[in-house]
Amino acid sequence: MSNVQAYAYVGRNASGKVVKGKLDAPSEAAVATRLHGMGLSPVSITEAAEGSGLQREISIPGFTKGVKLKDLAVMSRQMATMIGSGLSLLRTLHILADQTESKPLAKVLSAVRNDVESGTSISDAFAKHPDVMPPLMINMVRAGETGGFLDGALDSIADNFEKEVKLRSTIKSAMTYPVIVLIMSLVSVVAMLVFIVPVFQSMFATLGGTLPLPTMMLVYLSQSMVYVVPILAVLGIAFAIWWPRNKNTERVRKFLDPLKLKLPVFGPLLTKIAVARFARNFSNMIAAGVPILRSLNIVGETSGNWVIENALKQVAESVRQGRSIAAPLAEQPAFPAMVTQMIAVGEDAGSLEVMLSKIGDFYDQEVESMTEQLTAMIEPLMVAFLGVVVGGMIVALYLPIFNISTLIK
């Protein structure tokens, strides 16, 4: 994208009307060619100046919105529909770049259109933007482009992304309530320790006597908030800066991902999510004609867990040596026995793609059912947790008041 410039143009259409606008292109000659293709006669073409003042587009590191998976799903579906309807690839890319609501995606599509216009295949043009276009999409588009079924490949990509968006939405909606209750409880505790406990502490000091142990602990926590709150604030800011830069590194994933799968309640859920992604992505790639070894490496990267990714690397190495897929997969403890047995049946029957699709659908339903059960279980637990924490603090504050008559005497 570095050689693509924004050009402002003035042209006339067939009726003589002046038309103004902007185009992204590698050169003025490319702009002129595209204007002729749009039915315009160029009057002037100049390099567009960047916006200034309030019109300048700014981006703050860490706050710039990227391309969402939902945007890619909509783009893939629209692209498949337009290509299937007979529109040329260039015309399709031009329409998509103009109508997409995501500005980062619009920039990428403009660059892809320019590359395709200069003779690059669309898969190679997509591959120039790995931060936006997932490997799954690039390889399926390449397979569809080679096999002459690009619209079908894009439809499969859209189906895949839409299911992934639905899966993420289900998990987020299930976690919203517990997270809100947890944040409320933490805010309530900190507010009581900072503002309410000191008031009671001064009152207790005037009464004299010995405070009960729970009250003493609460007073100590309140006094330590002067040091704890700033430290936690600094650590929180430092973690917010460090985490986005390091969460996808090999060292962090190798340490955290195995722990995630061993969590008491959420571990089985995360395992099912990873297996659902593996089966769904693997099925789509086989259907698109992507080689099995290449597919195994890609679905490992898209599984979202280092354990699954590492296991599939070992499976790919075994397949490279001539073994079946199911046999080395059965040796990996991360994959349930049902998955390996169904894959073995699919390999023997020559219907691996269909079997993987059924596995993906089954585990999608399992994830949805499990998240509903977790939500039903977590809600009363979080309410009880909030009641115990806040209620315990209130009881600790009022314990000395029960002995106030003794202290007065």
CSV table of C-alpha atoms in Angstrom, one decimal:
chain,number,residue,atom,x,y,z
A,1,MET,CA,0.0,0.0,0.0
A,2,SER,CA,3.0,2.3,0.3
A,3,ASN,CA,3.1,3.1,-3.4
A,4,VAL,CA,-0.6,4.0,-3.6
A,5,GLN,CA,-1.4,7.7,-3.6
A,6,ALA,CA,-4.7,9.6,-3.2
A,7,TYR,CA,-5.5,11.7,-6.3
A,8,ALA,CA,-8.1,14.4,-6.7
A,9,TYR,CA,-9.6,14.5,-10.2
A,10,VAL,CA,-11.9,16.6,-12.3
A,11,GLY,CA,-13.6,15.1,-15.3
A,12,ARG,CA,-16.5,15.4,-17.6
A,13,ASN,CA,-19.1,12.7,-18.3
A,14,ALA,CA,-20.8,12.0,-21.7
A,15,SER,CA,-23.3,14.8,-21.2
A,16,GLY,CA,-20.5,17.4,-20.4
A,17,LYS,CA,-21.2,17.6,-16.7
A,18,VAL,CA,-18.2,18.2,-14.5
A,19,VAL,CA,-17.5,15.5,-12.0
A,20,LYS,CA,-15.1,15.8,-9.1
A,21,GLY,CA,-13.8,13.1,-6.7
A,22,LYS,CA,-10.8,11.2,-5.3
A,23,LEU,CA,-9.2,7.9,-6.3
A,24,ASP,CA,-6.5,5.8,-4.8
A,25,ALA,CA,-4.0,4.7,-7.4
A,26,PRO,CA,-0.3,4.1,-7.9
A,27,SER,CA,0.1,6.8,-10.6
A,28,GLU,CA,-1.7,9.6,-12.5
A,29,ALA,CA,-1.8,7.3,-15.5
A,30,ALA,CA,-3.7,4.7,-13.5
A,31,VAL,CA,-6.2,7.3,-12.4
A,32,ALA,CA,-6.7,8.4,-16.1
A,33,THR,CA,-7.3,4.8,-17.1
A,34,ARG,CA,-9.8,4.2,-14.4
A,35,LEU,CA,-11.6,7.5,-15.3
A,36,HIS,CA,-11.9,6.3,-18.9
A,37,GLY,CA,-13.4,3.0,-17.6
A,38,MET,CA,-15.9,5.0,-15.5
A,39,GLY,CA,-17.0,6.9,-18.7
A,40,LEU,CA,-15.2,10.2,-17.7
A,41,SER,CA,-12.9,12.4,-19.7
A,42,PRO,CA,-10.1,13.6,-17.4
A,43,VAL,CA,-9.7,17.4,-17.1
A,44,SER,CA,-7.2,17.5,-14.3
A,45,ILE,CA,-5.5,15.0,-12.0
A,46,THR,CA,-3.6,16.2,-8.9
A,47,GLU,CA,-2.2,14.5,-5.9
A,48,ALA,CA,-4.7,15.0,-3.0
A,49,ALA,CA,-3.3,16.9,0.0
A,50,GLU,CA,-3.8,15.4,3.4
A,51,GLY,CA,-6.5,17.0,5.5
A,52,SER,CA,-5.6,19.7,7.8
A,53,GLY,CA,-6.9,21.0,11.1
A,54,LEU,CA,-10.2,19.4,12.1
A,55,GLN,CA,-10.3,17.5,8.8
A,56,ARG,CA,-7.1,15.7,9.4
A,57,GLU,CA,-7.7,12.0,10.2
A,58,ILE,CA,-5.8,11.0,13.3
A,59,SER,CA,-5.1,7.7,14.8
A,60,ILE,CA,-4.1,7.0,18.4
A,61,PRO,CA,-2.0,3.9,19.0
A,62,GLY,CA,-4.1,1.3,20.9
A,63,PHE,CA,-7.4,3.1,20.2
A,64,THR,CA,-7.6,2.8,16.4
A,65,LYS,CA,-10.4,0.4,15.4
A,66,GLY,CA,-9.3,-2.5,13.2
A,67,VAL,CA,-11.3,-4.6,10.8
A,68,LYS,CA,-13.9,-6.7,12.6
A,69,LEU,CA,-14.7,-10.3,11.6
A,70,LYS,CA,-18.3,-9.2,11.0
A,71,ASP,CA,-17.1,-6.7,8.3
A,72,LEU,CA,-15.1,-9.5,6.6
A,73,ALA,CA,-18.2,-11.8,6.7
A,74,VAL,CA,-20.4,-9.1,5.1
A,75,MET,CA,-17.7,-8.3,2.5
A,76,SER,CA,-17.3,-12.0,1.6
A,77,ARG,CA,-21.0,-12.5,1.2
A,78,GLN,CA,-21.5,-9.4,-0.9
A,79,MET,CA,-18.5,-10.3,-3.0
A,80,ALA,CA,-19.7,-13.8,-3.6
A,81,THR,CA,-23.2,-12.5,-4.6
A,82,MET,CA,-21.8,-9.9,-7.1
A,83,ILE,CA,-19.3,-12.3,-8.7
A,84,GLY,CA,-22.0,-15.0,-9.0
A,85,SER,CA,-24.2,-12.4,-10.6
A,86,GLY,CA,-21.7,-11.8,-13.4
A,87,LEU,CA,-20.1,-8.6,-12.2
A,88,SER,CA,-16.4,-8.2,-13.1
A,89,LEU,CA,-13.9,-8.6,-10.2
A,90,LEU,CA,-12.7,-5.0,-10.6
A,91,ARG,CA,-16.2,-3.6,-10.6
A,92,THR,CA,-17.0,-5.7,-7.5
A,93,LEU,CA,-14.0,-4.5,-5.6
A,94,HIS,CA,-14.8,-0.9,-6.6
A,95,ILE,CA,-18.4,-1.2,-5.2
A,96,LEU,CA,-17.2,-2.9,-2.0
A,97,ALA,CA,-14.5,-0.3,-1.3
A,98,ASP,CA,-17.1,2.5,-1.7
A,99,GLN,CA,-19.9,1.0,0.3
A,100,THR,CA,-18.2,-0.7,3.2
A,101,GLU,CA,-18.6,1.1,6.6
A,102,SER,CA,-15.2,0.1,7.9
A,103,LYS,CA,-12.6,2.7,6.8
A,104,PRO,CA,-9.6,0.3,7.3
A,105,LEU,CA,-11.3,-2.3,5.2
A,106,ALA,CA,-12.1,0.3,2.5
A,107,LYS,CA,-8.5,1.2,2.3
A,108,VAL,CA,-7.4,-2.4,2.0
A,109,LEU,CA,-10.0,-3.1,-0.7
A,110,SER,CA,-8.9,0.0,-2.6
A,111,ALA,CA,-5.3,-1.3,-2.5
A,112,VAL,CA,-6.5,-4.8,-3.6
A,113,ARG,CA,-8.4,-3.3,-6.5
A,114,ASN,CA,-5.3,-1.4,-7.6
A,115,ASP,CA,-3.2,-4.6,-7.4
A,116,VAL,CA,-5.8,-6.6,-9.4
A,117,GLU,CA,-6.0,-3.8,-11.9
A,118,SER,CA,-2.3,-4.1,-12.5
A,119,GLY,CA,-2.5,-7.8,-13.1
A,120,THR,CA,-2.1,-9.4,-9.6
A,121,SER,CA,-4.3,-12.2,-8.6
A,122,ILE,CA,-6.9,-11.4,-5.9
A,123,SER,CA,-5.4,-14.0,-3.6
A,124,ASP,CA,-1.9,-12.5,-3.9
A,125,ALA,CA,-3.4,-9.1,-3.4
A,126,PHE,CA,-5.2,-10.3,-0.2
A,127,ALA,CA,-1.9,-11.8,0.9
A,128,LYS,CA,-0.3,-8.4,1.0
A,129,HIS,CA,-2.5,-7.5,4.0
A,130,PRO,CA,-2.1,-10.3,6.5
A,131,ASP,CA,-3.1,-8.1,9.4
A,132,VAL,CA,-6.6,-7.8,7.9
A,133,MET,CA,-7.1,-10.9,5.7
A,134,PRO,CA,-6.8,-14.1,7.7
A,135,PRO,CA,-4.7,-17.0,6.3
A,136,LEU,CA,-8.0,-19.1,6.1
A,137,MET,CA,-9.5,-16.5,3.7
A,138,ILE,CA,-6.4,-16.1,1.6
A,139,ASN,CA,-5.9,-19.8,1.0
A,140,MET,CA,-9.6,-20.5,0.3
A,141,VAL,CA,-9.7,-17.6,-2.2
A,142,ARG,CA,-6.6,-18.9,-3.8
A,143,ALA,CA,-8.1,-22.4,-4.1
A,144,GLY,CA,-11.4,-21.0,-5.5
A,145,GLU,CA,-9.5,-18.8,-7.9
A,146,THR,CA,-7.5,-21.7,-9.2
A,147,GLY,CA,-10.4,-24.1,-9.4
A,148,GLY,CA,-12.8,-21.6,-11.0
A,149,PHE,CA,-15.3,-21.5,-8.1
A,150,LEU,CA,-14.3,-18.2,-6.5
A,151,ASP,CA,-18.0,-17.3,-5.7
A,152,GLY,CA,-18.5,-20.7,-4.0
A,153,ALA,CA,-15.3,-20.2,-2.0
A,154,LEU,CA,-16.3,-16.8,-0.8
A,155,ASP,CA,-19.7,-18.1,0.2
A,156,SER,CA,-18.0,-20.8,2.3
A,157,ILE,CA,-15.8,-18.1,3.9
A,158,ALA,CA,-18.9,-16.0,4.7
A,159,ASP,CA,-20.6,-19.0,6.3
A,160,ASN,CA,-17.5,-19.7,8.3
A,161,PHE,CA,-17.1,-16.1,9.5
A,162,GLU,CA,-20.8,-15.7,10.3
A,163,LYS,CA,-20.7,-18.8,12.5
A,164,GLU,CA,-17.6,-17.5,14.2
A,165,VAL,CA,-19.3,-14.1,14.8
A,166,LYS,CA,-22.3,-15.9,16.3
A,167,LEU,CA,-20.1,-18.0,18.5
A,168,ARG,CA,-18.2,-14.9,19.8
A,169,SER,CA,-21.5,-13.1,20.3
A,170,THR,CA,-22.9,-16.0,22.4
A,171,ILE,CA,-19.9,-16.0,24.6
A,172,LYS,CA,-19.8,-12.3,25.1
A,173,SER,CA,-23.5,-12.1,26.0
A,174,ALA,CA,-23.0,-14.9,28.5
A,175,MET,CA,-20.1,-13.1,30.2
A,176,THR,CA,-21.5,-9.6,30.2
A,177,TYR,CA,-23.6,-10.0,33.4
A,178,PRO,CA,-20.9,-11.7,35.5
A,179,VAL,CA,-18.3,-9.1,34.5
A,180,ILE,CA,-20.7,-6.2,35.3
A,181,VAL,CA,-21.5,-7.7,38.7
A,182,LEU,CA,-17.8,-8.3,39.5
A,183,ILE,CA,-16.9,-4.7,38.5
A,184,MET,CA,-19.8,-3.4,40.6
A,185,SER,CA,-18.6,-5.4,43.6
A,186,LEU,CA,-15.0,-4.2,43.3
A,187,VAL,CA,-16.1,-0.6,43.0
A,188,SER,CA,-18.4,-1.0,46.0
A,189,VAL,CA,-15.7,-2.5,48.1
A,190,VAL,CA,-13.1,0.2,47.2
A,191,ALA,CA,-15.7,3.0,47.8
A,192,MET,CA,-16.5,1.6,51.2
A,193,LEU,CA,-12.9,1.2,52.2
A,194,VAL,CA,-12.0,4.7,51.0
A,195,PHE,CA,-15.0,6.8,52.1
A,196,ILE,CA,-17.1,4.9,54.6
A,197,VAL,CA,-14.7,2.9,56.8
A,198,PRO,CA,-12.6,6.0,57.8
A,199,VAL,CA,-15.8,7.7,59.2
A,200,PHE,CA,-16.5,4.6,61.4
A,201,GLN,CA,-12.8,4.4,62.3
A,202,SER,CA,-12.8,8.0,63.8
A,203,MET,CA,-16.0,7.1,65.7
A,204,PHE,CA,-14.5,4.0,67.1
A,205,ALA,CA,-11.4,5.9,68.2
A,206,THR,CA,-13.4,8.2,70.3
A,207,LEU,CA,-15.1,5.3,72.1
A,208,GLY,CA,-11.9,3.5,72.9
A,209,GLY,CA,-11.7,-0.1,73.8
A,210,THR,CA,-10.6,-3.0,71.6
A,211,LEU,CA,-12.1,-3.5,68.2
A,212,PRO,CA,-13.3,-7.0,67.0
A,213,LEU,CA,-10.8,-8.8,64.7
A,214,PRO,CA,-13.0,-8.4,61.5
A,215,THR,CA,-13.3,-4.7,62.2
A,216,MET,CA,-9.5,-4.3,62.8
A,217,MET,CA,-8.8,-6.1,59.5
A,218,LEU,CA,-11.3,-3.8,57.7
A,219,VAL,CA,-9.6,-0.7,59.2
A,220,TYR,CA,-6.2,-2.0,58.2
A,221,LEU,CA,-7.4,-2.5,54.6
A,222,SER,CA,-8.9,1.0,54.6
A,223,GLN,CA,-5.6,2.6,55.7
A,224,SER,CA,-3.6,0.6,53.1
A,225,MET,CA,-5.9,1.9,50.3
A,226,VAL,CA,-3.8,5.1,50.3
A,227,TYR,CA,-0.9,3.1,48.9
A,228,VAL,CA,-2.8,0.2,47.2
A,229,VAL,CA,-5.0,2.3,44.9
A,230,PRO,CA,-2.2,4.2,43.2
A,231,ILE,CA,-0.1,1.1,42.9
A,232,LEU,CA,-3.0,-0.8,41.3
A,233,ALA,CA,-3.7,2.1,39.0
A,234,VAL,CA,-0.1,2.1,37.7
A,235,LEU,CA,-0.1,-1.6,37.4
A,236,GLY,CA,-3.4,-1.5,35.5
A,237,ILE,CA,-2.1,1.1,33.0
A,238,ALA,CA,1.2,-0.8,32.5
A,239,PHE,CA,-0.7,-4.1,31.9
A,240,ALA,CA,-3.1,-2.3,29.5
A,241,ILE,CA,0.0,-1.2,27.5
A,242,TRP,CA,1.9,-4.5,27.7
A,243,TRP,CA,-0.9,-7.0,27.1
A,244,PRO,CA,-1.9,-6.0,23.5
A,245,ARG,CA,1.7,-6.1,22.4
A,246,ASN,CA,2.6,-9.4,24.0
A,247,LYS,CA,-0.7,-11.5,24.2
A,248,ASN,CA,0.0,-13.2,20.9
A,249,THR,CA,3.7,-13.9,21.5
A,250,GLU,CA,4.8,-17.6,21.7
A,251,ARG,CA,6.1,-17.2,25.2
A,252,VAL,CA,2.9,-15.8,26.6
A,253,ARG,CA,0.6,-18.2,24.7
A,254,LYS,CA,2.7,-21.2,25.6
A,255,PHE,CA,2.3,-20.3,29.3
A,256,LEU,CA,-1.3,-19.2,29.4
A,257,ASP,CA,-3.2,-21.3,26.9
A,258,PRO,CA,-2.6,-24.7,28.7
A,259,LEU,CA,-3.8,-23.1,31.9
A,260,LYS,CA,-6.9,-21.9,30.2
A,261,LEU,CA,-7.9,-25.4,29.2
A,262,LYS,CA,-7.4,-26.6,32.8
A,263,LEU,CA,-9.7,-24.1,34.5
A,264,PRO,CA,-12.4,-25.8,36.5
A,265,VAL,CA,-15.5,-24.4,34.8
A,266,PHE,CA,-14.3,-22.5,31.7
A,267,GLY,CA,-11.6,-25.1,30.6
A,268,PRO,CA,-14.1,-27.5,29.0
A,269,LEU,CA,-15.9,-24.6,27.3
A,270,LEU,CA,-12.6,-23.2,25.8
A,271,THR,CA,-11.7,-26.7,24.6
A,272,LYS,CA,-15.1,-27.1,22.8
A,273,ILE,CA,-14.7,-23.6,21.3
A,274,ALA,CA,-11.2,-24.6,19.9
A,275,VAL,CA,-12.4,-27.9,18.6
A,276,ALA,CA,-15.4,-26.3,16.9
A,277,ARG,CA,-13.2,-23.8,15.1
A,278,PHE,CA,-10.8,-26.6,14.1
A,279,ALA,CA,-13.5,-28.8,12.6
A,280,ARG,CA,-15.4,-26.0,10.9
A,281,ASN,CA,-12.3,-24.4,9.4
A,282,PHE,CA,-10.8,-27.8,8.4
A,283,SER,CA,-14.0,-28.8,6.6
A,284,ASN,CA,-14.2,-25.6,4.7
A,285,MET,CA,-10.6,-25.7,3.5
A,286,ILE,CA,-10.9,-29.3,2.4
A,287,ALA,CA,-14.1,-28.4,0.5
A,288,ALA,CA,-12.2,-25.6,-1.2
A,289,GLY,CA,-9.5,-27.9,-2.3
A,290,VAL,CA,-6.7,-26.6,-0.1
A,291,PRO,CA,-4.0,-29.4,0.5
A,292,ILE,CA,-4.4,-31.2,3.8
A,293,LEU,CA,-1.0,-30.4,5.1
A,294,ARG,CA,-1.5,-26.7,4.4
A,295,SER,CA,-5.0,-26.9,5.9
A,296,LEU,CA,-3.7,-28.5,9.1
A,297,ASN,CA,-1.2,-25.7,9.6
A,298,ILE,CA,-3.8,-23.0,8.9
A,299,VAL,CA,-6.6,-24.4,11.1
A,300,GLY,CA,-4.1,-24.7,13.9
A,301,GLU,CA,-3.3,-21.0,13.7
A,302,THR,CA,-7.0,-20.1,13.7
A,303,SER,CA,-8.0,-22.4,16.6
A,304,GLY,CA,-7.2,-19.6,19.1
A,305,ASN,CA,-5.2,-21.9,21.5
A,306,TRP,CA,-1.5,-22.8,21.5
A,307,VAL,CA,-2.2,-26.3,22.7
A,308,ILE,CA,-4.5,-27.1,19.7
A,309,GLU,CA,-2.0,-25.4,17.3
A,310,ASN,CA,0.9,-27.3,18.6
A,311,ALA,CA,-1.0,-30.6,18.5
A,312,LEU,CA,-2.0,-30.0,14.9
A,313,LYS,CA,1.6,-29.3,14.0
A,314,GLN,CA,2.5,-32.7,15.3
A,315,VAL,CA,-0.4,-34.3,13.4
A,316,ALA,CA,0.7,-32.5,10.2
A,317,GLU,CA,4.2,-33.9,10.6
A,318,SER,CA,2.8,-37.5,11.1
A,319,VAL,CA,0.6,-37.1,8.0
A,320,ARG,CA,3.6,-35.9,6.1
A,321,GLN,CA,5.3,-39.2,7.0
A,322,GLY,CA,2.3,-41.2,5.6
A,323,ARG,CA,0.0,-41.7,8.5
A,324,SER,CA,-3.7,-41.0,8.6
A,325,ILE,CA,-5.2,-37.9,10.2
A,326,ALA,CA,-7.2,-39.7,12.9
A,327,ALA,CA,-4.3,-41.9,14.3
A,328,PRO,CA,-1.9,-39.1,15.4
A,329,LEU,CA,-4.9,-36.9,16.4
A,330,ALA,CA,-6.0,-39.7,18.8
A,331,GLU,CA,-2.6,-39.3,20.5
A,332,GLN,CA,-3.3,-35.7,21.4
A,333,PRO,CA,-5.2,-35.4,24.7
A,334,ALA,CA,-6.7,-32.0,23.7
A,335,PHE,CA,-9.0,-33.7,21.2
A,336,PRO,CA,-12.0,-35.7,22.6
A,337,ALA,CA,-12.3,-39.4,21.5
A,338,MET,CA,-15.6,-38.7,19.7
A,339,VAL,CA,-13.8,-36.2,17.4
A,340,THR,CA,-11.0,-38.7,16.4
A,341,GLN,CA,-13.4,-41.5,15.9
A,342,MET,CA,-15.7,-39.5,13.6
A,343,ILE,CA,-12.6,-38.3,11.7
A,344,ALA,CA,-11.5,-41.9,11.3
A,345,VAL,CA,-14.9,-42.9,10.0
A,346,GLY,CA,-14.8,-39.9,7.6
A,347,GLU,CA,-11.4,-40.9,6.3
A,348,ASP,CA,-12.5,-44.5,5.7
A,349,ALA,CA,-15.7,-43.5,4.0
A,350,GLY,CA,-14.1,-40.8,1.9
A,351,SER,CA,-16.4,-38.2,3.5
A,352,LEU,CA,-14.0,-36.3,5.8
A,353,GLU,CA,-15.4,-32.9,4.8
A,354,VAL,CA,-18.9,-33.9,5.7
A,355,MET,CA,-17.9,-35.5,9.0
A,356,LEU,CA,-15.8,-32.4,10.0
A,357,SER,CA,-18.8,-30.2,9.2
A,358,LYS,CA,-21.0,-32.3,11.5
A,359,ILE,CA,-18.4,-32.2,14.3
A,360,GLY,CA,-18.3,-28.4,13.9
A,361,ASP,CA,-22.1,-28.1,14.1
A,362,PHE,CA,-22.2,-30.4,17.1
A,363,TYR,CA,-19.6,-28.5,19.1
A,364,ASP,CA,-21.2,-25.1,18.1
A,365,GLN,CA,-24.4,-26.4,19.7
A,366,GLU,CA,-22.4,-27.7,22.7
A,367,VAL,CA,-20.8,-24.3,23.2
A,368,GLU,CA,-24.1,-22.5,23.0
A,369,SER,CA,-25.8,-24.9,25.5
A,370,MET,CA,-22.8,-24.8,27.9
A,371,THR,CA,-22.7,-21.0,27.9
A,372,GLU,CA,-26.4,-20.9,28.7
A,373,GLN,CA,-25.9,-23.3,31.6
A,374,LEU,CA,-22.9,-21.3,32.8
A,375,THR,CA,-24.9,-18.1,32.7
A,376,ALA,CA,-27.7,-19.6,34.7
A,377,MET,CA,-25.2,-20.9,37.3
A,378,ILE,CA,-23.0,-17.8,37.5
A,379,GLU,CA,-25.7,-15.3,37.9
A,380,PRO,CA,-26.9,-16.5,41.4
A,381,LEU,CA,-23.2,-17.2,42.4
A,382,MET,CA,-22.2,-13.6,41.5
A,383,VAL,CA,-25.2,-12.2,43.4
A,384,ALA,CA,-24.2,-14.3,46.4
A,385,PHE,CA,-20.6,-13.2,46.1
A,386,LEU,CA,-21.6,-9.6,46.1
A,387,GLY,CA,-23.9,-10.1,49.1
A,388,VAL,CA,-21.2,-11.9,51.1
A,389,VAL,CA,-18.5,-9.3,50.3
A,390,VAL,CA,-20.6,-6.2,50.9
A,391,GLY,CA,-22.6,-7.7,53.7
A,392,GLY,CA,-19.5,-9.0,55.4
A,393,MET,CA,-18.0,-5.5,55.4
A,394,ILE,CA,-21.2,-4.0,56.8
A,395,VAL,CA,-21.3,-6.6,59.6
A,396,ALA,CA,-17.6,-5.9,60.4
A,397,LEU,CA,-18.4,-2.2,60.7
A,398,TYR,CA,-21.4,-2.6,63.0
A,399,LEU,CA,-19.8,-5.2,65.3
A,400,PRO,CA,-18.2,-2.6,67.6
A,401,ILE,CA,-21.6,-0.8,67.8
A,402,PHE,CA,-23.1,-3.9,69.4
A,403,ASN,CA,-20.7,-3.4,72.3
A,404,ILE,CA,-21.1,0.4,72.5
A,405,SER,CA,-22.8,0.3,75.8
A,406,THR,CA,-19.9,-1.7,77.4
A,407,LEU,CA,-17.4,0.8,75.9
A,408,ILE,CA,-19.3,3.8,77.3
A,409,LYS,CA,-19.4,2.3,80.8
